[in-house]
Amino acid sequence: MAKSNILFIINPISGGKDKLKIPAIIDANLDRSRFNPNYSFTEYVGHAAEIAEEAANKNFDIIVAVGGDGTINEIAAKVMQQQKILGIIPFGSGNGLARFLKIPMNTAKAIQVLNKLNVIKIDTGTFNDKFFFNMAGMGFDAHISSVFVGNKKRGLSGYLKLGFKEMINYKPETYHIRIDGVGYTRTAFVVSVANSSQYGNNAHVSPQASVTDGLLDVCIIKSFPLYKLPVLAYHMLSATTDRSDLVEIIKGKDIQITRVEDAAIHIDGEPYFMGREIAVSISPLSLNVIVPPEMGITVPE
C-alpha cells in the first residue's frame, strides 16, 4: 500500500503554547507504515495559507493544521479549494471546531486520530469573500477580537480579563438581517453565524448547530443588563442557549446583514474590518476533514 504524504503546518504562537517538541510527539505516535510526515513552522500571519497553497499543489494528500481556529481557517480554505484532506491537532486558545468534531485536546491522542484516517465532509461558510469553518460574527465578540489581537497575554484568562473591561462601555447595535428572504431588525450585543455549536472552551452559542446539515445558525445575543452575564455564561457552558430568552437562533442558507457603520468582524476568532453590508452563504459538504470514528456525525446522502 502506497504511503500518504502528510504535511504538518505548525503555528508556533497559537494558544501561547510551546510547540518545538511537536515533531518528536508526531514521530512517536504517527503510523509510519501509512504516512510520510513533513513539517513546516509558520513565521507570520498568513504564512499558513501560503504554505498550504504550495503544499496542496504538490504531492501532499493530507495537510494538518497544528494550532487554533485561526490557523485552521488559513489552511482549510486552501485544502478545500484543492480538494485535499484536512487534519487537526488542536493547539489554540479555544479550539472551537476541534472540540465540536471531538478531536482530542491531548496531542498524542489527536495524532492517533489521524492514523485512523476517518474522513467526512463538512459544510463551510463565507462572510463576504472570506471563508469560515467554525464561527463568524460581529458585535461585542468581534470588538474583543480586534482589541485582543495586540494583547500579549493570549489564552483564556487574558481574553476574559479584557472582555470584562471592555463590556462595561460597549453599546449594543441595531442590525437588519435577512435570512432566506425573511427580514428581521434586532438590537444586539452579538450577531454570530455558527457552523459548529461553539466559540471554543466549550462555550456553546448554538447547541443544535451541525456542520453537515447544509445550514448556518444566526445567533442573536440580545442586549442585556450586566448582572445577567452569569446567566448567559451558564447557558453557554451548559449548552442551553437555545432555551435562553437572551439568545435568538434562526437557521438559514442565504443571509444578509446590514449594520449602522463599517466595523470589526471576526472570522473563526480572527479580527477583520468590513463594511456595513455582509453577505453570508454556505457551501454544503465542501471540506474533507479527519475526525474520530466514534464522533457519530451522520452525513446526509
mmCIF file of C-alpha atoms in Angstrom:
data_model
loop_
_atom_site.group_PDB
_atom_site.id
_atom_site.type_symbol
_atom_site.label_atom_id
_atom_site.label_comp_id
_atom_site.label_asym_id
_atom_site.label_seq_id
_atom_site.Cartn_x
_atom_site.Cartn_y
_atom_site.Cartn_z
ATOM 1 C CA MET A 1 0.000 0.000 0.000
ATOM 2 C CA ALA A 2 1.352 3.420 -1.006
ATOM 3 C CA LYS A 3 2.024 5.777 1.867
ATOM 4 C CA SER A 4 0.154 9.087 2.094
ATOM 5 C CA ASN A 5 2.263 12.239 2.170
ATOM 6 C CA ILE A 6 1.191 14.344 5.134
ATOM 7 C CA LEU A 7 2.284 17.894 5.951
ATOM 8 C CA PHE A 8 2.026 19.323 9.462
ATOM 9 C CA ILE A 9 1.767 23.132 9.418
ATOM 10 C CA ILE A 10 2.634 24.305 12.929
ATOM 11 C CA ASN A 11 1.761 27.755 14.275
ATOM 12 C CA PRO A 12 4.387 28.340 16.990
ATOM 13 C CA ILE A 13 2.415 31.072 18.830
ATOM 14 C CA SER A 14 -1.223 29.853 18.782
ATOM 15 C CA GLY A 15 -2.672 29.457 22.266
ATOM 16 C CA GLY A 16 0.572 30.721 23.803
ATOM 17 C CA LYS A 17 1.930 27.153 23.961
ATOM 18 C CA ASP A 18 5.411 25.935 23.038
ATOM 19 C CA LYS A 19 5.383 23.628 20.012
ATOM 20 C CA LEU A 20 9.055 22.885 19.371
ATOM 21 C CA LYS A 21 8.548 19.320 20.606
ATOM 22 C CA ILE A 22 5.581 18.653 18.321
ATOM 23 C CA PRO A 23 7.586 16.869 15.563
ATOM 24 C CA ALA A 24 9.002 14.448 18.157
ATOM 25 C CA ILE A 25 5.497 13.705 19.520
ATOM 26 C CA ILE A 26 4.232 13.163 15.967
ATOM 27 C CA ASP A 27 7.145 10.821 15.192
ATOM 28 C CA ALA A 28 6.326 8.810 18.310
ATOM 29 C CA ASN A 29 2.596 8.436 17.521
ATOM 30 C CA LEU A 30 2.099 8.611 13.752
ATOM 31 C CA ASP A 31 1.684 5.334 11.857
ATOM 32 C CA ARG A 32 4.803 5.438 9.681
ATOM 33 C CA SER A 33 3.627 2.420 7.688
ATOM 34 C CA ARG A 34 0.817 4.612 6.304
ATOM 35 C CA PHE A 35 2.229 8.144 6.295
ATOM 36 C CA ASN A 36 5.322 10.096 5.247
ATOM 37 C CA PRO A 37 5.361 13.136 7.598
ATOM 38 C CA ASN A 38 6.774 16.568 6.751
ATOM 39 C CA TYR A 39 6.850 19.670 8.961
ATOM 40 C CA SER A 40 6.629 23.396 8.382
ATOM 41 C CA PHE A 41 6.520 26.195 11.002
ATOM 42 C CA THR A 42 4.669 29.434 10.247
ATOM 43 C CA GLU A 43 6.555 32.711 10.683
ATOM 44 C CA TYR A 44 3.891 35.410 10.228
ATOM 45 C CA VAL A 45 0.136 35.966 9.812
ATOM 46 C CA GLY A 46 -0.971 34.499 6.503
ATOM 47 C CA HIS A 47 2.051 32.204 6.236
ATOM 48 C CA ALA A 48 -0.008 29.072 6.973
ATOM 49 C CA ALA A 49 -2.207 29.829 3.951
ATOM 50 C CA GLU A 50 0.869 30.290 1.742
ATOM 51 C CA ILE A 51 2.407 27.001 2.909
ATOM 52 C CA ALA A 52 -0.917 25.175 2.470
ATOM 53 C CA GLU A 53 -1.404 26.505 -1.052
ATOM 54 C CA GLU A 54 2.096 25.461 -2.048
ATOM 55 C CA ALA A 55 1.642 22.047 -0.393
ATOM 56 C CA ALA A 56 -1.757 21.450 -1.975
ATOM 57 C CA ASN A 57 -0.216 21.991 -5.403
ATOM 58 C CA LYS A 58 2.458 19.402 -4.591
ATOM 59 C CA ASN A 59 2.105 15.736 -3.789
ATOM 60 C CA PHE A 60 0.594 16.133 -0.293
ATOM 61 C CA ASP A 61 -2.609 14.182 0.302
ATOM 62 C CA ILE A 62 -3.261 15.424 3.852
ATOM 63 C CA ILE A 63 -2.475 18.816 5.358
ATOM 64 C CA VAL A 64 -2.671 19.073 9.141
ATOM 65 C CA ALA A 65 -3.253 22.349 10.998
ATOM 66 C CA VAL A 66 -1.383 22.416 14.320
ATOM 67 C CA GLY A 67 -2.880 25.470 16.022
ATOM 68 C CA GLY A 68 -6.204 27.114 16.822
ATOM 69 C CA ASP A 69 -9.264 28.095 14.806
ATOM 70 C CA GLY A 70 -7.400 30.936 13.057
ATOM 71 C CA THR A 71 -4.650 28.584 11.859
ATOM 72 C CA ILE A 72 -7.258 26.031 10.760
ATOM 73 C CA ASN A 73 -9.042 28.783 8.819
ATOM 74 C CA GLU A 74 -5.956 29.739 6.806
ATOM 75 C CA ILE A 75 -5.156 26.133 5.945
ATOM 76 C CA ALA A 76 -8.691 24.794 5.435
ATOM 77 C CA ALA A 77 -9.511 27.386 2.763
ATOM 78 C CA LYS A 78 -6.622 26.123 0.621
ATOM 79 C CA VAL A 79 -7.301 22.440 1.394
ATOM 80 C CA MET A 80 -10.941 22.899 0.345
ATOM 81 C CA GLN A 81 -10.073 24.643 -2.910
ATOM 82 C CA GLN A 82 -7.656 21.833 -3.830
ATOM 83 C CA GLN A 83 -9.979 19.045 -2.599
ATOM 84 C CA LYS A 84 -7.304 17.647 -0.289
ATOM 85 C CA ILE A 85 -7.869 16.325 3.255
ATOM 86 C CA LEU A 86 -7.583 18.453 6.424
ATOM 87 C CA GLY A 87 -6.254 17.075 9.706
ATOM 88 C CA ILE A 88 -6.362 18.985 13.007
ATOM 89 C CA ILE A 89 -4.117 18.911 16.064
ATOM 90 C CA PRO A 90 -5.689 21.479 18.418
ATOM 91 C CA PHE A 91 -3.297 23.990 19.935
ATOM 92 C CA GLY A 92 -5.277 27.228 20.164
ATOM 93 C CA SER A 93 -6.851 29.271 22.943
ATOM 94 C CA GLY A 94 -10.386 27.963 22.358
ATOM 95 C CA ASN A 95 -10.249 25.178 19.726
ATOM 96 C CA GLY A 96 -13.924 25.557 18.854
ATOM 97 C CA LEU A 97 -14.016 23.453 15.682
ATOM 98 C CA ALA A 98 -11.748 20.726 17.077
ATOM 99 C CA ARG A 99 -13.882 20.404 20.215
ATOM 100 C CA PHE A 100 -17.060 20.210 18.148
ATOM 101 C CA LEU A 101 -15.508 17.480 15.973
ATOM 102 C CA LYS A 102 -14.488 15.615 19.156
ATOM 103 C CA ILE A 103 -10.802 15.744 18.257
ATOM 104 C CA PRO A 104 -8.853 15.111 21.489
ATOM 105 C CA MET A 105 -7.100 18.052 23.153
ATOM 106 C CA ASN A 106 -4.280 15.634 24.052
ATOM 107 C CA THR A 107 -1.670 15.900 21.281
ATOM 108 C CA ALA A 108 -0.705 12.217 21.158
ATOM 109 C CA LYS A 109 -4.381 11.165 21.006
ATOM 110 C CA ALA A 110 -5.111 13.729 18.258
ATOM 111 C CA ILE A 111 -2.262 12.221 16.194
ATOM 112 C CA GLN A 112 -3.706 8.740 16.756
ATOM 113 C CA VAL A 113 -6.999 10.012 15.263
ATOM 114 C CA LEU A 114 -5.058 10.842 12.074
ATOM 115 C CA ASN A 115 -3.846 7.229 11.936
ATOM 116 C CA LYS A 116 -7.443 6.002 11.548
ATOM 117 C CA LEU A 117 -7.966 8.255 8.503
ATOM 118 C CA ASN A 118 -11.715 8.527 9.080
ATOM 119 C CA VAL A 119 -12.672 11.291 6.619
ATOM 120 C CA ILE A 120 -16.018 13.094 6.491
ATOM 121 C CA LYS A 121 -17.198 16.119 4.512
ATOM 122 C CA ILE A 122 -18.368 19.216 6.392
ATOM 123 C CA ASP A 123 -20.107 22.460 5.426
ATOM 124 C CA THR A 124 -18.184 25.705 5.011
ATOM 125 C CA GLY A 125 -19.355 29.312 5.075
ATOM 126 C CA THR A 126 -18.374 32.629 3.535
ATOM 127 C CA PHE A 127 -18.597 36.077 5.103
ATOM 128 C CA ASN A 128 -18.472 38.360 2.075
ATOM 129 C CA ASP A 129 -15.444 36.865 0.324
ATOM 130 C CA LYS A 130 -13.805 35.210 3.366
ATOM 131 C CA PHE A 131 -14.233 31.541 4.221
ATOM 132 C CA PHE A 132 -15.105 30.429 7.730
ATOM 133 C CA PHE A 133 -15.378 26.933 9.138
ATOM 134 C CA ASN A 134 -16.433 27.325 12.774
ATOM 135 C CA MET A 135 -17.902 30.731 13.577
ATOM 136 C CA ALA A 136 -18.001 34.276 12.198
ATOM 137 C CA GLY A 137 -19.705 37.322 13.587
ATOM 138 C CA MET A 138 -19.941 40.930 14.617
ATOM 139 C CA GLY A 139 -20.729 42.929 17.690
ATOM 140 C CA PHE A 140 -19.003 42.538 21.036
ATOM 141 C CA ASP A 141 -17.108 39.331 20.222
ATOM 142 C CA ALA A 142 -15.647 40.906 17.070
ATOM 143 C CA HIS A 143 -14.775 44.060 19.030
ATOM 144 C CA ILE A 144 -12.939 41.945 21.623
ATOM 145 C CA SER A 145 -11.080 40.008 18.906
ATOM 146 C CA SER A 146 -9.867 43.257 17.362
ATOM 147 C CA VAL A 147 -8.700 44.628 20.738
ATOM 148 C CA PHE A 148 -7.249 41.267 21.828
ATOM 149 C CA VAL A 149 -5.061 40.859 18.748
ATOM 150 C CA GLY A 150 -2.484 43.251 20.212
ATOM 151 C CA ASN A 151 -2.672 41.700 23.670
ATOM 152 C CA LYS A 152 0.440 39.785 24.713
ATOM 153 C CA LYS A 153 -1.458 37.633 27.248
ATOM 154 C CA ARG A 154 -3.075 35.162 24.872
ATOM 155 C CA GLY A 155 -5.138 32.349 26.298
ATOM 156 C CA LEU A 156 -8.479 32.167 28.078
ATOM 157 C CA SER A 157 -7.580 34.188 31.194
ATOM 158 C CA GLY A 158 -6.242 37.124 29.166
ATOM 159 C CA TYR A 159 -9.334 37.034 26.971
ATOM 160 C CA LEU A 160 -11.725 37.033 29.949
ATOM 161 C CA LYS A 161 -9.935 39.925 31.707
ATOM 162 C CA LEU A 162 -10.071 42.051 28.580
ATOM 163 C CA GLY A 163 -13.697 41.069 27.979
ATOM 164 C CA PHE A 164 -14.896 42.281 31.376
ATOM 165 C CA LYS A 165 -13.018 45.543 30.981
ATOM 166 C CA GLU A 166 -14.461 46.276 27.520
ATOM 167 C CA MET A 167 -18.000 45.115 28.310
ATOM 168 C CA ILE A 168 -18.716 47.969 30.696
ATOM 169 C CA ASN A 169 -18.570 50.580 27.930
ATOM 170 C CA TYR A 170 -19.811 48.542 24.949
ATOM 171 C CA LYS A 171 -23.073 49.723 23.345
ATOM 172 C CA PRO A 172 -25.306 47.183 21.513
ATOM 173 C CA GLU A 173 -26.054 47.953 17.854
ATOM 174 C CA THR A 174 -29.043 47.656 15.521
ATOM 175 C CA TYR A 175 -28.829 45.092 12.733
ATOM 176 C CA HIS A 176 -31.117 44.477 9.755
ATOM 177 C CA ILE A 177 -30.894 40.774 8.987
ATOM 178 C CA ARG A 178 -32.399 38.907 6.035
ATOM 179 C CA ILE A 179 -32.428 35.093 6.276
ATOM 180 C CA ASP A 180 -33.711 33.114 3.282
ATOM 181 C CA GLY A 181 -35.875 36.076 2.249
ATOM 182 C CA VAL A 182 -37.351 36.879 5.696
ATOM 183 C CA GLY A 183 -36.374 40.197 7.303
ATOM 184 C CA TYR A 184 -35.556 40.821 10.993
ATOM 185 C CA THR A 185 -34.459 44.000 12.792
ATOM 186 C CA ARG A 186 -32.693 43.411 16.085
ATOM 187 C CA THR A 187 -30.716 45.442 18.619
ATOM 188 C CA ALA A 188 -27.997 43.016 19.618
ATOM 189 C CA PHE A 189 -24.914 42.630 21.728
ATOM 190 C CA VAL A 190 -23.564 39.984 19.333
ATOM 191 C CA VAL A 191 -24.623 38.536 15.984
ATOM 192 C CA SER A 192 -22.787 35.267 15.374
ATOM 193 C CA VAL A 193 -23.136 32.982 12.389
ATOM 194 C CA ALA A 194 -22.372 29.462 13.583
ATOM 195 C CA ASN A 195 -21.357 26.427 11.564
ATOM 196 C CA SER A 196 -20.429 24.435 14.678
ATOM 197 C CA SER A 197 -22.080 24.844 18.069
ATOM 198 C CA GLN A 198 -19.334 26.622 19.971
ATOM 199 C CA TYR A 199 -16.870 29.505 20.082
ATOM 200 C CA GLY A 200 -14.310 27.354 21.914
ATOM 201 C CA ASN A 201 -13.565 26.332 25.511
ATOM 202 C CA ASN A 202 -16.954 24.550 25.441
ATOM 203 C CA ALA A 203 -18.871 27.856 25.280
ATOM 204 C CA HIS A 204 -21.812 26.842 23.068
ATOM 205 C CA VAL A 205 -23.713 29.645 21.367
ATOM 206 C CA SER A 206 -25.834 27.336 19.198
ATOM 207 C CA PRO A 207 -26.147 23.883 20.798
ATOM 208 C CA GLN A 208 -28.124 22.328 17.924
ATOM 209 C CA ALA A 209 -25.757 23.509 15.160
ATOM 210 C CA SER A 210 -24.405 20.870 12.805
ATOM 211 C CA VAL A 211 -21.514 21.037 10.329
ATOM 212 C CA THR A 212 -23.318 18.620 7.992
ATOM 213 C CA ASP A 213 -26.898 19.966 7.792
ATOM 214 C CA GLY A 214 -26.380 22.484 4.969
ATOM 215 C CA LEU A 215 -27.497 25.324 7.254
ATOM 216 C CA LEU A 216 -25.885 28.129 9.234
ATOM 217 C CA ASP A 217 -27.236 29.268 12.606
ATOM 218 C CA VAL A 218 -27.673 33.015 13.030
ATOM 219 C CA CYS A 219 -27.294 33.540 16.798
ATOM 220 C CA ILE A 220 -28.509 36.879 18.097
ATOM 221 C CA ILE A 221 -27.407 37.651 21.651
ATOM 222 C CA LYS A 222 -29.828 40.355 22.749
ATOM 223 C CA SER A 223 -28.970 43.496 24.656
ATOM 224 C CA PHE A 224 -28.908 42.589 28.360
ATOM 225 C CA PRO A 225 -28.033 44.226 31.683
ATOM 226 C CA LEU A 226 -24.581 43.345 33.004
ATOM 227 C CA TYR A 227 -25.991 41.499 36.030
ATOM 228 C CA LYS A 228 -27.387 38.845 33.627
ATOM 229 C CA LEU A 229 -23.908 37.968 32.324
ATOM 230 C CA PRO A 230 -23.575 34.941 34.679
ATOM 231 C CA VAL A 231 -26.923 33.647 33.341
ATOM 232 C CA LEU A 232 -25.686 33.911 29.740
ATOM 233 C CA ALA A 233 -22.381 32.261 30.702
ATOM 234 C CA TYR A 234 -24.275 29.422 32.400
ATOM 235 C CA HIS A 235 -26.372 28.800 29.269
ATOM 236 C CA MET A 236 -23.274 28.770 27.060
ATOM 237 C CA LEU A 237 -21.283 26.419 29.281
ATOM 238 C CA SER A 238 -24.260 24.082 29.779
ATOM 239 C CA ALA A 239 -25.112 24.160 26.020
ATOM 240 C CA THR A 240 -28.619 25.505 26.665
ATOM 241 C CA THR A 241 -28.566 28.886 24.866
ATOM 242 C CA ASP A 242 -31.373 27.618 22.608
ATOM 243 C CA ARG A 243 -33.570 27.674 25.732
ATOM 244 C CA SER A 244 -32.446 31.143 26.900
ATOM 245 C CA ASP A 245 -34.543 34.275 26.440
ATOM 246 C CA LEU A 246 -31.257 36.175 25.967
ATOM 247 C CA VAL A 247 -30.483 34.371 22.680
ATOM 248 C CA GLU A 248 -32.458 34.018 19.441
ATOM 249 C CA ILE A 249 -31.285 31.401 16.898
ATOM 250 C CA ILE A 250 -32.507 31.331 13.286
ATOM 251 C CA LYS A 251 -31.249 28.747 10.791
ATOM 252 C CA GLY A 252 -30.759 29.541 7.112
ATOM 253 C CA LYS A 253 -28.629 29.356 3.977
ATOM 254 C CA ASP A 254 -28.691 32.782 2.392
ATOM 255 C CA ILE A 255 -28.080 35.592 4.885
ATOM 256 C CA GLN A 256 -27.581 39.358 4.517
ATOM 257 C CA ILE A 257 -26.694 41.557 7.482
ATOM 258 C CA THR A 258 -26.744 45.363 7.352
ATOM 259 C CA ARG A 259 -25.433 47.435 10.253
ATOM 260 C CA VAL A 260 -25.085 51.136 11.029
ATOM 261 C CA GLU A 261 -21.418 51.570 10.097
ATOM 262 C CA ASP A 262 -18.221 49.844 8.979
ATOM 263 C CA ALA A 263 -16.698 47.996 11.927
ATOM 264 C CA ALA A 264 -14.822 44.951 13.167
ATOM 265 C CA ILE A 265 -15.967 41.436 12.379
ATOM 266 C CA HIS A 266 -14.318 38.149 13.248
ATOM 267 C CA ILE A 267 -13.739 35.082 11.112
ATOM 268 C CA ASP A 268 -13.009 31.981 13.208
ATOM 269 C CA GLY A 269 -11.859 34.266 16.032
ATOM 270 C CA GLU A 270 -9.504 36.396 13.909
ATOM 271 C CA PRO A 271 -10.413 40.099 13.584
ATOM 272 C CA TYR A 272 -11.055 41.873 10.265
ATOM 273 C CA PHE A 273 -12.667 45.148 9.245
ATOM 274 C CA MET A 274 -15.687 45.042 6.933
ATOM 275 C CA GLY A 275 -18.288 47.420 5.603
ATOM 276 C CA ARG A 276 -21.903 47.926 6.617
ATOM 277 C CA GLU A 277 -23.240 45.103 4.437
ATOM 278 C CA ILE A 278 -22.256 41.471 4.919
ATOM 279 C CA ALA A 279 -23.408 38.632 2.656
ATOM 280 C CA VAL A 280 -23.213 35.173 4.230
ATOM 281 C CA SER A 281 -23.599 31.882 2.384
ATOM 282 C CA ILE A 282 -22.907 28.175 2.855
ATOM 283 C CA SER A 283 -21.274 25.506 0.696
ATOM 284 C CA PRO A 284 -22.642 22.167 1.921
ATOM 285 C CA LEU A 285 -20.224 19.265 2.481
ATOM 286 C CA SER A 286 -17.314 21.033 0.798
ATOM 287 C CA LEU A 287 -14.338 20.277 3.114
ATOM 288 C CA ASN A 288 -12.764 16.860 3.750
ATOM 289 C CA VAL A 289 -11.649 16.541 7.371
ATOM 290 C CA ILE A 290 -10.332 13.694 9.534
ATOM 291 C CA VAL A 291 -12.428 13.065 12.659
ATOM 292 C CA PRO A 292 -12.573 10.292 15.273
ATOM 293 C CA PRO A 293 -14.667 7.315 14.080
ATOM 294 C CA GLU A 294 -16.633 7.494 17.336
ATOM 295 C CA MET A 295 -17.701 11.083 16.657
ATOM 296 C CA GLY A 296 -21.030 9.881 15.305
ATOM 297 C CA ILE A 297 -21.645 12.626 12.738
ATOM 298 C CA THR A 298 -24.182 11.421 10.209
ATOM 299 C CA VAL A 299 -23.590 12.816 6.743
ATOM 300 C CA PRO A 300 -26.743 13.253 4.614
ATOM 301 C CA GLU A 301 -26.829 11.213 1.408
#
